[in-house]
PDB file of C-alpha atoms in Angstrom:
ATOM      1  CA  UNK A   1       0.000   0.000   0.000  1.00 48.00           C
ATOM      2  CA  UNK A   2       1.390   3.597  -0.846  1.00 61.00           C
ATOM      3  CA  UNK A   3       2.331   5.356   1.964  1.00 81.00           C
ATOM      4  CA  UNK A   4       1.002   9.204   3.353  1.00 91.00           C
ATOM      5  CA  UNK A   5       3.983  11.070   2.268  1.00 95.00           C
ATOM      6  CA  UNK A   6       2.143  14.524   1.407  1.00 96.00           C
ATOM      7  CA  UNK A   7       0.519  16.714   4.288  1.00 97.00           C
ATOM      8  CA  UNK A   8      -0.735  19.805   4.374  1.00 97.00           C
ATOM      9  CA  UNK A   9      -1.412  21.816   6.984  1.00 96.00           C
ATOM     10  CA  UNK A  10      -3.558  24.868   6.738  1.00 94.00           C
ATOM     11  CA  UNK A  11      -2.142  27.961   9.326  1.00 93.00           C
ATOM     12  CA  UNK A  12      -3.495  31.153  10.569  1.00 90.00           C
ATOM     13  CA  UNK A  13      -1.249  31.522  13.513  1.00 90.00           C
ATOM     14  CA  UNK A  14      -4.176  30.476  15.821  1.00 88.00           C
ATOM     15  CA  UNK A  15      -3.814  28.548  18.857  1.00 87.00           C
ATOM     16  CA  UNK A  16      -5.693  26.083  17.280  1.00 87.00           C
ATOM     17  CA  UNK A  17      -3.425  25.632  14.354  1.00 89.00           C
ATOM     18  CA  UNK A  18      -0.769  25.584  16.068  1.00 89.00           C
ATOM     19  CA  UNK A  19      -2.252  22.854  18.102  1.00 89.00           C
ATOM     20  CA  UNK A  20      -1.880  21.101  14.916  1.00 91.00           C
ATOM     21  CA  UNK A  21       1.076  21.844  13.964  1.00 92.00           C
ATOM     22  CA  UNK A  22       2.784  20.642  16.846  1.00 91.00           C
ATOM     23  CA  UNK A  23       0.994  16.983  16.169  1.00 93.00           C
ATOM     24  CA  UNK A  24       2.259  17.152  13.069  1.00 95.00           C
ATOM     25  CA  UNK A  25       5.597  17.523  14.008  1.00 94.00           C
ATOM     26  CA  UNK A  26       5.173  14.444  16.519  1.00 92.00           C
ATOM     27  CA  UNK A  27       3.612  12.602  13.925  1.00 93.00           C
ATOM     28  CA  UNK A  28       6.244  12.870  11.303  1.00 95.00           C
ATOM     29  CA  UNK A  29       9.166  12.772  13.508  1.00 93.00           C
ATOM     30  CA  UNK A  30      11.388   9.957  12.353  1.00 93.00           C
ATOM     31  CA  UNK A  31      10.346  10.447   8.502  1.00 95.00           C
ATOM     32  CA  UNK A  32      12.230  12.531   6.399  1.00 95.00           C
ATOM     33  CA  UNK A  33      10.787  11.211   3.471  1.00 95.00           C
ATOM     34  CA  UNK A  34       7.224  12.650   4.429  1.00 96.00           C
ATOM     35  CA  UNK A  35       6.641  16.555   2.555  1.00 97.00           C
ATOM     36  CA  UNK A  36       4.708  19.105   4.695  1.00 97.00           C
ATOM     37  CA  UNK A  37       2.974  22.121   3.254  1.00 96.00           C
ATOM     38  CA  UNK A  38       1.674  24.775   4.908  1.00 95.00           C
ATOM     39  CA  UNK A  39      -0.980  26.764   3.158  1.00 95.00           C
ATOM     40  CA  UNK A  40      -1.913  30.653   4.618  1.00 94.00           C
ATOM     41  CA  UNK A  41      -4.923  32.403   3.076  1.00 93.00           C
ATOM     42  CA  UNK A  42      -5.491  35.762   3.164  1.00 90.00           C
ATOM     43  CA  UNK A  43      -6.938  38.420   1.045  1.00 88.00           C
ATOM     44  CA  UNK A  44      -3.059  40.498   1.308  1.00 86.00           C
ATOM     45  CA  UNK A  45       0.304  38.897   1.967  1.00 85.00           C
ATOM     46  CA  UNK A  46       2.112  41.053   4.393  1.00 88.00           C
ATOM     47  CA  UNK A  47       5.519  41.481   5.837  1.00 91.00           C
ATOM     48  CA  UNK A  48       3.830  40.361   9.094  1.00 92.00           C
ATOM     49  CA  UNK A  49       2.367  37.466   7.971  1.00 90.00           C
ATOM     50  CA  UNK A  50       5.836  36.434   5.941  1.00 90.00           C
ATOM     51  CA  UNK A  51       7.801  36.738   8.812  1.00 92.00           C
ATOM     52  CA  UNK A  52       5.224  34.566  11.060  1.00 92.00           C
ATOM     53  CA  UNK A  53       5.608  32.102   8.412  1.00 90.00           C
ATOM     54  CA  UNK A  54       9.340  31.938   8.519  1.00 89.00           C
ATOM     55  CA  UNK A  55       8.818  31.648  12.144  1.00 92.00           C
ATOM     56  CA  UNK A  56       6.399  28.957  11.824  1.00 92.00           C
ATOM     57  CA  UNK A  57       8.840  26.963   9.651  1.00 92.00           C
ATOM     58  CA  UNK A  58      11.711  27.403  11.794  1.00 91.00           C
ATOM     59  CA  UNK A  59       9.832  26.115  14.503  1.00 92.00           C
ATOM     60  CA  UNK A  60       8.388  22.888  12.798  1.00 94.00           C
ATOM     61  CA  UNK A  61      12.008  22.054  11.315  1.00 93.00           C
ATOM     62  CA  UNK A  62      13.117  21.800  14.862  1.00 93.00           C
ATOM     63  CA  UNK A  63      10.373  19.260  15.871  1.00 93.00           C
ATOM     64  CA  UNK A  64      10.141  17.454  13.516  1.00 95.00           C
ATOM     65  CA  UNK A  65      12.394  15.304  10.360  1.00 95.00           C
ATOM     66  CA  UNK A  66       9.912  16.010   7.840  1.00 96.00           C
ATOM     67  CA  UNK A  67      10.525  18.517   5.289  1.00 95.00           C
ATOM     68  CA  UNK A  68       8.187  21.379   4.765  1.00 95.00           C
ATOM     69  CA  UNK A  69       7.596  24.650   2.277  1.00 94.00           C
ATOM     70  CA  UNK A  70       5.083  27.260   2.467  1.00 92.00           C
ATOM     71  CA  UNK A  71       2.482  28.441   0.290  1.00 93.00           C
ATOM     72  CA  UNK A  72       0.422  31.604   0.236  1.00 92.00           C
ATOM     73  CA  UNK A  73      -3.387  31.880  -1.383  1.00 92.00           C
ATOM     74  CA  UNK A  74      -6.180  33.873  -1.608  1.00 91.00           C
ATOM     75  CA  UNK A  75      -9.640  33.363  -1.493  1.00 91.00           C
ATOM     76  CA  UNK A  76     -11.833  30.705   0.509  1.00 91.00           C
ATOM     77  CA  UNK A  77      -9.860  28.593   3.039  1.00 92.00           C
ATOM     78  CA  UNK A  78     -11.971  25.189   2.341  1.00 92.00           C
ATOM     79  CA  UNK A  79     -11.888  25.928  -1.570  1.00 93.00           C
ATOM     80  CA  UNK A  80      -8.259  26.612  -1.572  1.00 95.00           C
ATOM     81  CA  UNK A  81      -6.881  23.801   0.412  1.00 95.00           C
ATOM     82  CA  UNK A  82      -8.725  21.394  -1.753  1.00 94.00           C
ATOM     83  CA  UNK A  83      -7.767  22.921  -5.437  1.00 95.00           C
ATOM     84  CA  UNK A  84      -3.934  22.684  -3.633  1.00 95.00           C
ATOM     85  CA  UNK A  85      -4.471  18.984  -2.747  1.00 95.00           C
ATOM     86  CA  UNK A  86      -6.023  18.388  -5.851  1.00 94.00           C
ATOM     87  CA  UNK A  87      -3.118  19.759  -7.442  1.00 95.00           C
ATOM     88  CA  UNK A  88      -0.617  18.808  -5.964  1.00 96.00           C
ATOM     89  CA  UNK A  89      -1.709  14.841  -5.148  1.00 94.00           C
ATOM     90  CA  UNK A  90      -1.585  15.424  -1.199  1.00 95.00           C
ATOM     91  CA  UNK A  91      -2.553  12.383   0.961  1.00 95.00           C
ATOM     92  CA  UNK A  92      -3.846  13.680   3.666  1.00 96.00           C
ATOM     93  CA  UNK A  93      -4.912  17.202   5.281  1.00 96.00           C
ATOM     94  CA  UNK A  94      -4.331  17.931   9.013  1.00 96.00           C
ATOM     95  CA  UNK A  95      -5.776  21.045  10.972  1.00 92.00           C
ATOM     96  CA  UNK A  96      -6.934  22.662  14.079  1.00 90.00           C
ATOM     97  CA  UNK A  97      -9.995  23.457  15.488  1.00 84.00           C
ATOM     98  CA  UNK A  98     -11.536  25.550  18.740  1.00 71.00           C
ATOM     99  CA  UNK A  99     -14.110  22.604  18.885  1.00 56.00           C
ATOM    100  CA  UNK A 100     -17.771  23.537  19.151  1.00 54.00           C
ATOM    101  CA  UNK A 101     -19.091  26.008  17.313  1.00 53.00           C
ATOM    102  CA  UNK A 102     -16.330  27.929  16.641  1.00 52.00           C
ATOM    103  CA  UNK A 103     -15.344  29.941  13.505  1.00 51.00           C
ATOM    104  CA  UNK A 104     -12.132  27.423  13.255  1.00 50.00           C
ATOM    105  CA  UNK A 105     -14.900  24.111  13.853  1.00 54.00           C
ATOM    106  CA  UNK A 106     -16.811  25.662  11.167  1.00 68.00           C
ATOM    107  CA  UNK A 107     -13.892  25.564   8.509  1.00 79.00           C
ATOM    108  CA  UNK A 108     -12.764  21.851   9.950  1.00 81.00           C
ATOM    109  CA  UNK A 109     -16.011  20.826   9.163  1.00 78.00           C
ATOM    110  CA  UNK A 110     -16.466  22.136   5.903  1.00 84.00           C
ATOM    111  CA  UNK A 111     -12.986  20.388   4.907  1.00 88.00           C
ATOM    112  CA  UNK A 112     -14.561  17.203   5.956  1.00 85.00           C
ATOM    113  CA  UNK A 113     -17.588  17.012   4.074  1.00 81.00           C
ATOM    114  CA  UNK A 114     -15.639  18.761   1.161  1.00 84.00           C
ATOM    115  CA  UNK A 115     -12.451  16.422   0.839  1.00 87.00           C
ATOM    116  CA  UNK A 116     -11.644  13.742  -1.481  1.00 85.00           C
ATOM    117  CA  UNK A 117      -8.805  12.662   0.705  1.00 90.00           C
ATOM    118  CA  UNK A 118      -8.552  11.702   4.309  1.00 93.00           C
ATOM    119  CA  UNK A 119      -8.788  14.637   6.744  1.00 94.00           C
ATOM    120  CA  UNK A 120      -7.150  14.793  10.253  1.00 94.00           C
ATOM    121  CA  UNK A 121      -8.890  16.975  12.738  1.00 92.00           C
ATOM    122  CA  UNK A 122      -6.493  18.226  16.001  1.00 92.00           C
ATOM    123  CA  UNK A 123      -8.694  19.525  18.837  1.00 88.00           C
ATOM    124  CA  UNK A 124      -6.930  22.765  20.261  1.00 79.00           C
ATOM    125  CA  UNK A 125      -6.730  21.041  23.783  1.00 71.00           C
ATOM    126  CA  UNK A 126      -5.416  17.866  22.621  1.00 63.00           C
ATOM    127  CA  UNK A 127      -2.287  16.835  24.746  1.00 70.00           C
ATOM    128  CA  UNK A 128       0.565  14.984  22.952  1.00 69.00           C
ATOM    129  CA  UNK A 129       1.276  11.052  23.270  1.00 77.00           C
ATOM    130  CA  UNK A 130       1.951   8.425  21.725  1.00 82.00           C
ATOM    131  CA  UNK A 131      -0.397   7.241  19.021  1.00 92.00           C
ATOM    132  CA  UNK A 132      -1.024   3.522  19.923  1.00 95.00           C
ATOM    133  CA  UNK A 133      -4.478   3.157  19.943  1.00 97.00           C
ATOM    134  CA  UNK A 134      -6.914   3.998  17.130  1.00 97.00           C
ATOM    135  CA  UNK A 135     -10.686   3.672  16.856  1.00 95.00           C
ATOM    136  CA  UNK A 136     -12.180   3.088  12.992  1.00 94.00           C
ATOM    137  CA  UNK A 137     -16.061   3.198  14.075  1.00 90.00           C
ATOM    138  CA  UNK A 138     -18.334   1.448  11.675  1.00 85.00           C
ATOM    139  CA  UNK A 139     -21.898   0.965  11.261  1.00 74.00           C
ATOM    140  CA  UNK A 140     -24.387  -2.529  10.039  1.00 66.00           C
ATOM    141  CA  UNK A 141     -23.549  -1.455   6.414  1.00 66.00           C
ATOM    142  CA  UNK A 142     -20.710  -2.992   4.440  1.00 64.00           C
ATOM    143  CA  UNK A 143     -17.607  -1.529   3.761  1.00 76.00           C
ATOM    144  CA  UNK A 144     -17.856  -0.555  -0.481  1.00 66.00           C
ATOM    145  CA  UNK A 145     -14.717   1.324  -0.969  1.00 70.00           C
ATOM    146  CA  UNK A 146     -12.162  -0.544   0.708  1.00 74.00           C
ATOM    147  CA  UNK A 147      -9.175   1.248  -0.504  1.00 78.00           C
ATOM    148  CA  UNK A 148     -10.081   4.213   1.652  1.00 82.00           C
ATOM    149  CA  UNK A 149      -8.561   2.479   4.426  1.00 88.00           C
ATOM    150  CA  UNK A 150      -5.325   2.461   3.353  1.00 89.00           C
ATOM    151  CA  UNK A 151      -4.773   5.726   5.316  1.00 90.00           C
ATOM    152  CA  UNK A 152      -5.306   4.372   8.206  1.00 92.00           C
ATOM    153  CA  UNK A 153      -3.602   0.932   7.948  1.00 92.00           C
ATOM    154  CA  UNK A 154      -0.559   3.547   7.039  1.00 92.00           C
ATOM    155  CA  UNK A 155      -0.642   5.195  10.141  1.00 93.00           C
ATOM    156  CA  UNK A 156      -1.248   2.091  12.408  1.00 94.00           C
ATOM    157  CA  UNK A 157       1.839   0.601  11.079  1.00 93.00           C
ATOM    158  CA  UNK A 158       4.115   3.164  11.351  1.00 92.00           C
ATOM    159  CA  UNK A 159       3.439   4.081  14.728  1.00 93.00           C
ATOM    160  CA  UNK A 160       2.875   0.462  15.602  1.00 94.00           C
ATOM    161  CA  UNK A 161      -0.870   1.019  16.855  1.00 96.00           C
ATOM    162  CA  UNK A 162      -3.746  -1.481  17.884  1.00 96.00           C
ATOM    163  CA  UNK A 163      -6.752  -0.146  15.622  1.00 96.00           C
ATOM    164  CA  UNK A 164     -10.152  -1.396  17.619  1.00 95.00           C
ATOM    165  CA  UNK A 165     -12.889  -2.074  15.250  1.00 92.00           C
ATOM    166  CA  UNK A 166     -15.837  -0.240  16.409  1.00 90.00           C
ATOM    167  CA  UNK A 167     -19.422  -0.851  16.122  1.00 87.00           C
ATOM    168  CA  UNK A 168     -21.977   0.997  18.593  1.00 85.00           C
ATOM    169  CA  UNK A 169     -25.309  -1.361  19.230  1.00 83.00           C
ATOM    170  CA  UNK A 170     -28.381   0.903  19.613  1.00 76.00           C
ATOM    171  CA  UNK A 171     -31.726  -0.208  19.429  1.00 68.00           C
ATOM    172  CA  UNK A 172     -32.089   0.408  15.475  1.00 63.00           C
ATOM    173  CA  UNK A 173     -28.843  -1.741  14.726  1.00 55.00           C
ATOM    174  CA  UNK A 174     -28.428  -4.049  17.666  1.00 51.00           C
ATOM    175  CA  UNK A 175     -29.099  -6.815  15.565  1.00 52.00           C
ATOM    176  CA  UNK A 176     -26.211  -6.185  13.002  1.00 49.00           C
ATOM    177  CA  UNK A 177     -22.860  -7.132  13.722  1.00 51.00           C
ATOM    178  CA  UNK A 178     -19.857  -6.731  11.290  1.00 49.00           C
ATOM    179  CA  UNK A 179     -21.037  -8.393   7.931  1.00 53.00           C
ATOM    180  CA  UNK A 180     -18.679 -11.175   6.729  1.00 57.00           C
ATOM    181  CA  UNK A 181     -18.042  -9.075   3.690  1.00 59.00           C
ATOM    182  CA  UNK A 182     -16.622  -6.210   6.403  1.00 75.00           C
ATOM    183  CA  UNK A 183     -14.763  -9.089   8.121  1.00 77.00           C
ATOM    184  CA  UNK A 184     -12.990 -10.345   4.683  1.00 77.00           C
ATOM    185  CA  UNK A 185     -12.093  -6.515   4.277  1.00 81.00           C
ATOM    186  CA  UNK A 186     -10.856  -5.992   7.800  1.00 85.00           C
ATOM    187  CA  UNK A 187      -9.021  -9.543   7.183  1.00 83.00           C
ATOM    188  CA  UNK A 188      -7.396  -8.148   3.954  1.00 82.00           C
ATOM    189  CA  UNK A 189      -6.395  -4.471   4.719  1.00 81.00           C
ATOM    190  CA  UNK A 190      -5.547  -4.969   8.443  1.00 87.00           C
ATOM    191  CA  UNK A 191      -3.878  -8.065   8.836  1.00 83.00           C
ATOM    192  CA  UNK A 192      -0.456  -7.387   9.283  1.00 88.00           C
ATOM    193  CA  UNK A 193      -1.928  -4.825  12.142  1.00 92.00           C
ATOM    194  CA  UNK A 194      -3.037  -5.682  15.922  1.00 94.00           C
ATOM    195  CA  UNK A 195      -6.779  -5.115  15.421  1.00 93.00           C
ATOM    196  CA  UNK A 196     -10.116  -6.366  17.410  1.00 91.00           C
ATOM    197  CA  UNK A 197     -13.850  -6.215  16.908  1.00 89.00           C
ATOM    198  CA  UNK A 198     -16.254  -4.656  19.673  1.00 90.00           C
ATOM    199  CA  UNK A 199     -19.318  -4.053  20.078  1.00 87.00           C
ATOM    200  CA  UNK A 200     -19.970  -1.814  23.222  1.00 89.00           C
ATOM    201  CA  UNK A 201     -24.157  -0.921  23.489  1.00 88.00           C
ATOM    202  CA  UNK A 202     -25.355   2.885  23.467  1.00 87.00           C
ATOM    203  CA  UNK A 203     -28.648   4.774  22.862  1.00 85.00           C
ATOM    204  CA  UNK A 204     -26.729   7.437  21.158  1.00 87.00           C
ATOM    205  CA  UNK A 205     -23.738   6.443  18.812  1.00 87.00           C
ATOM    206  CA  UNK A 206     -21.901   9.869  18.784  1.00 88.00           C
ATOM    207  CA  UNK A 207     -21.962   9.321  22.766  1.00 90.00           C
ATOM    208  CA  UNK A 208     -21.022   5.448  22.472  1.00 92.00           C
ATOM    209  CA  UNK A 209     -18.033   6.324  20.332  1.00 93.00           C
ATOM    210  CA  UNK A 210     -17.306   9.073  23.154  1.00 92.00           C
ATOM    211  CA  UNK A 211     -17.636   7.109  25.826  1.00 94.00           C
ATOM    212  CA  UNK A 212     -14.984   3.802  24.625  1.00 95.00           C
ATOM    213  CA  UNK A 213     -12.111   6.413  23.804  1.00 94.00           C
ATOM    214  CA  UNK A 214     -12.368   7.938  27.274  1.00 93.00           C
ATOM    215  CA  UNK A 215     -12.565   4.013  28.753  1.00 95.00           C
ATOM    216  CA  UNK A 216     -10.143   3.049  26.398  1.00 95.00           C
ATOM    217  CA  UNK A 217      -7.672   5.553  26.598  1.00 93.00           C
ATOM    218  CA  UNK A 218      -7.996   5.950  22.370  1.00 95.00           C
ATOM    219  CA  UNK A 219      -5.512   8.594  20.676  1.00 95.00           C
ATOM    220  CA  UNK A 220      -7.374   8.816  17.330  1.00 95.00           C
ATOM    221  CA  UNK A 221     -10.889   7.792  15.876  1.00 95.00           C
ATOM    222  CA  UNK A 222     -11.248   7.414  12.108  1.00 94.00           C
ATOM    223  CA  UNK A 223     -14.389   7.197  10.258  1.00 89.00           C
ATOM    224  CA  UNK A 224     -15.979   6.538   6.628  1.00 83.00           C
ATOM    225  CA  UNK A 225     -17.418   9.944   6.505  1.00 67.00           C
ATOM    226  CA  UNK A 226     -19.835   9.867   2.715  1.00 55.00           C
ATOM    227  CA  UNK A 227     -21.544   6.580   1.321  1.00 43.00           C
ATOM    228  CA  UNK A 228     -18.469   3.933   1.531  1.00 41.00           C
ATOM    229  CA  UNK A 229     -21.169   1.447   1.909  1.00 43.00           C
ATOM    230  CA  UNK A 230     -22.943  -0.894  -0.771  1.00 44.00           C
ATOM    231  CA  UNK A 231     -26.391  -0.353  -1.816  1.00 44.00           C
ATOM    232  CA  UNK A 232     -26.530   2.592   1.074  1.00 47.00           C
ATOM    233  CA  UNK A 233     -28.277   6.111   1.410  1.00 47.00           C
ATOM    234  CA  UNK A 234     -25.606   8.904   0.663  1.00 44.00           C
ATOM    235  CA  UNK A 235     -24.856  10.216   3.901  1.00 47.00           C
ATOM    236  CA  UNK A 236     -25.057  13.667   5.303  1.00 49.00           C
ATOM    237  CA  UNK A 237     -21.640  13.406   6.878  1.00 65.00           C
ATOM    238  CA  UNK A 238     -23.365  14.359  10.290  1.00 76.00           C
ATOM    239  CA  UNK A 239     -21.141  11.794  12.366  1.00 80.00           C
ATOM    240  CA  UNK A 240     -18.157  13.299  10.803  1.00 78.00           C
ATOM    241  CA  UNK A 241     -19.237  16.669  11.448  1.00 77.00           C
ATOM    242  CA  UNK A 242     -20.328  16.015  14.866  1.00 79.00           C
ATOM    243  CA  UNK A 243     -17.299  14.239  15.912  1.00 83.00           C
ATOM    244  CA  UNK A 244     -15.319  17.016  14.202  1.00 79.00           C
ATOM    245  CA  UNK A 245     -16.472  19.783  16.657  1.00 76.00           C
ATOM    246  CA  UNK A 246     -16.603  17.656  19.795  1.00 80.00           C
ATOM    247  CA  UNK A 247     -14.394  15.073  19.720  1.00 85.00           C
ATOM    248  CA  UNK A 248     -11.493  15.420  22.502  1.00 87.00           C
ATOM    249  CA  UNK A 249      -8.929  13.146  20.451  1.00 91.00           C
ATOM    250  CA  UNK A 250      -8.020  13.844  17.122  1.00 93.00           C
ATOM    251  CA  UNK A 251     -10.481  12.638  14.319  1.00 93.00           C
ATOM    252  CA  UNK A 252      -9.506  11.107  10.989  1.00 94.00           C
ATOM    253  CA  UNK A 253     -12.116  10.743   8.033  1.00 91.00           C
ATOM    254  CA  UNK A 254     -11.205   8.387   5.488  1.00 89.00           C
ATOM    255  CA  UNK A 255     -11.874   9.335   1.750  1.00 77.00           C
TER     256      UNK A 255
END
């Protein structure tokens, strides 16, 4: 499986972003091979803002073994961060948010729904550790596009991480368990990983999904945010968008 070389990393000089810049560091320390990019947009490119960017750089270099190059653009941040990856062939997006309902939540969230590649959202509170134990919550449907989780079998690997397959029971889907098609997948993309199947019970998913990182001391929970399901309704991506703004560990939605 191809690896997640290219990141970008949108920055505004928030505490948020910087929140995410500092997991990126931790995340790519150790691979000089990987390429970060961070992206500004702003209506004018000042001095200011070319100096905090040089700053910004320095910083990151120090952290981190990755290298990285800025870009400057103008316009909408979602729009602009997507025609860039689109571009450019990125693998993955990472940024901050304020959580809630925050201006910064409100652009995470768009970049969710709006991606076609995996998206990595850093709550502004989040305290660094180790990432050795990842979430990838499902629901009864089956798994369609498979190859969207090769982002996540990248990740487990290189930072050596048990990935705990997630289903929440409610009363509408209590019945379902993993389908043997999701099993065969499962089998296939994550079986050179550590991975296991649960199936805690909840009335309320978003609050299930909650509640087993806090128990399980989870650093990451990934997600099929659209329709990655056969013969499924298109979804709304409200899961995705939910978890985006509330989430207390980073979020990862696989596209």
């Amino acid at each position: 499986m191809s690896t997640i070389k290219k990141i970008t990393v949108p920055v505004d000089f928030s505490e948020s972003a910087n929140a995410a810049l500092h997991y990126v560091a931790d995340l790519t320390r150790g691979f000089p091979d990987k390429e970060v990019t961070f992206i500004h947009v702003a209506d004018k490119i000042t001095s200011e803002i070319e100096r905090k960017l040089r700053e910004t750089q320095r910083g990151f270099t120090s952290l981190s073994d990755a290298s990285c190059k800025a870009v400057f653009k103008s316009g909408d941040l979602t729009t602009e961060v997507i025609k860039y990856q689109k571009m450019t062939h990125q693998d993955l997006i990472i940024m901050g948010t304020e959580g809630r309902e925050s201006e910064d939540s409100s652009h995470s969230s768009d970049m969710v729904l709006a991606a076609d590649c995996p998206v990595m959202i850093i709550p502004k509170n989040k305290t660094l550790r180790p990432l050795k134990n990842i979430v990838l919550a499902l629901d009864k449907d089956t798994i369609d596009d498979s190859l969207s989780l090769q982002a996540l079998y990248n990740l487990a690997r290189e930072k050596d991480a048990t990935v705990h397959v997630l289903t929440i029971e409610t009363e509408e889907n209590g019945k379902f368990r993993s389908s043997e098609a999701n099993e065969s997948v499962l089998d296939f993309y994550l079986e050179t990983l550590d991975w296991k199947s649960v199936f805690p019970k909840s009335s309320d998913i978003e609050k299930g999904i909650e509640d087993y990182v806090e128990r399980n001391e989870i650093d990451l929970v990934a997600l099929l945010p659209r329709n990655h399901a056969k013969h499924g309704r298109p979804s709304e991506g409200k899961l995705a968008k939910a978890l985006s703004l509330h989430s207390k560990v980073p979020v990862l939605t696989l596209d």
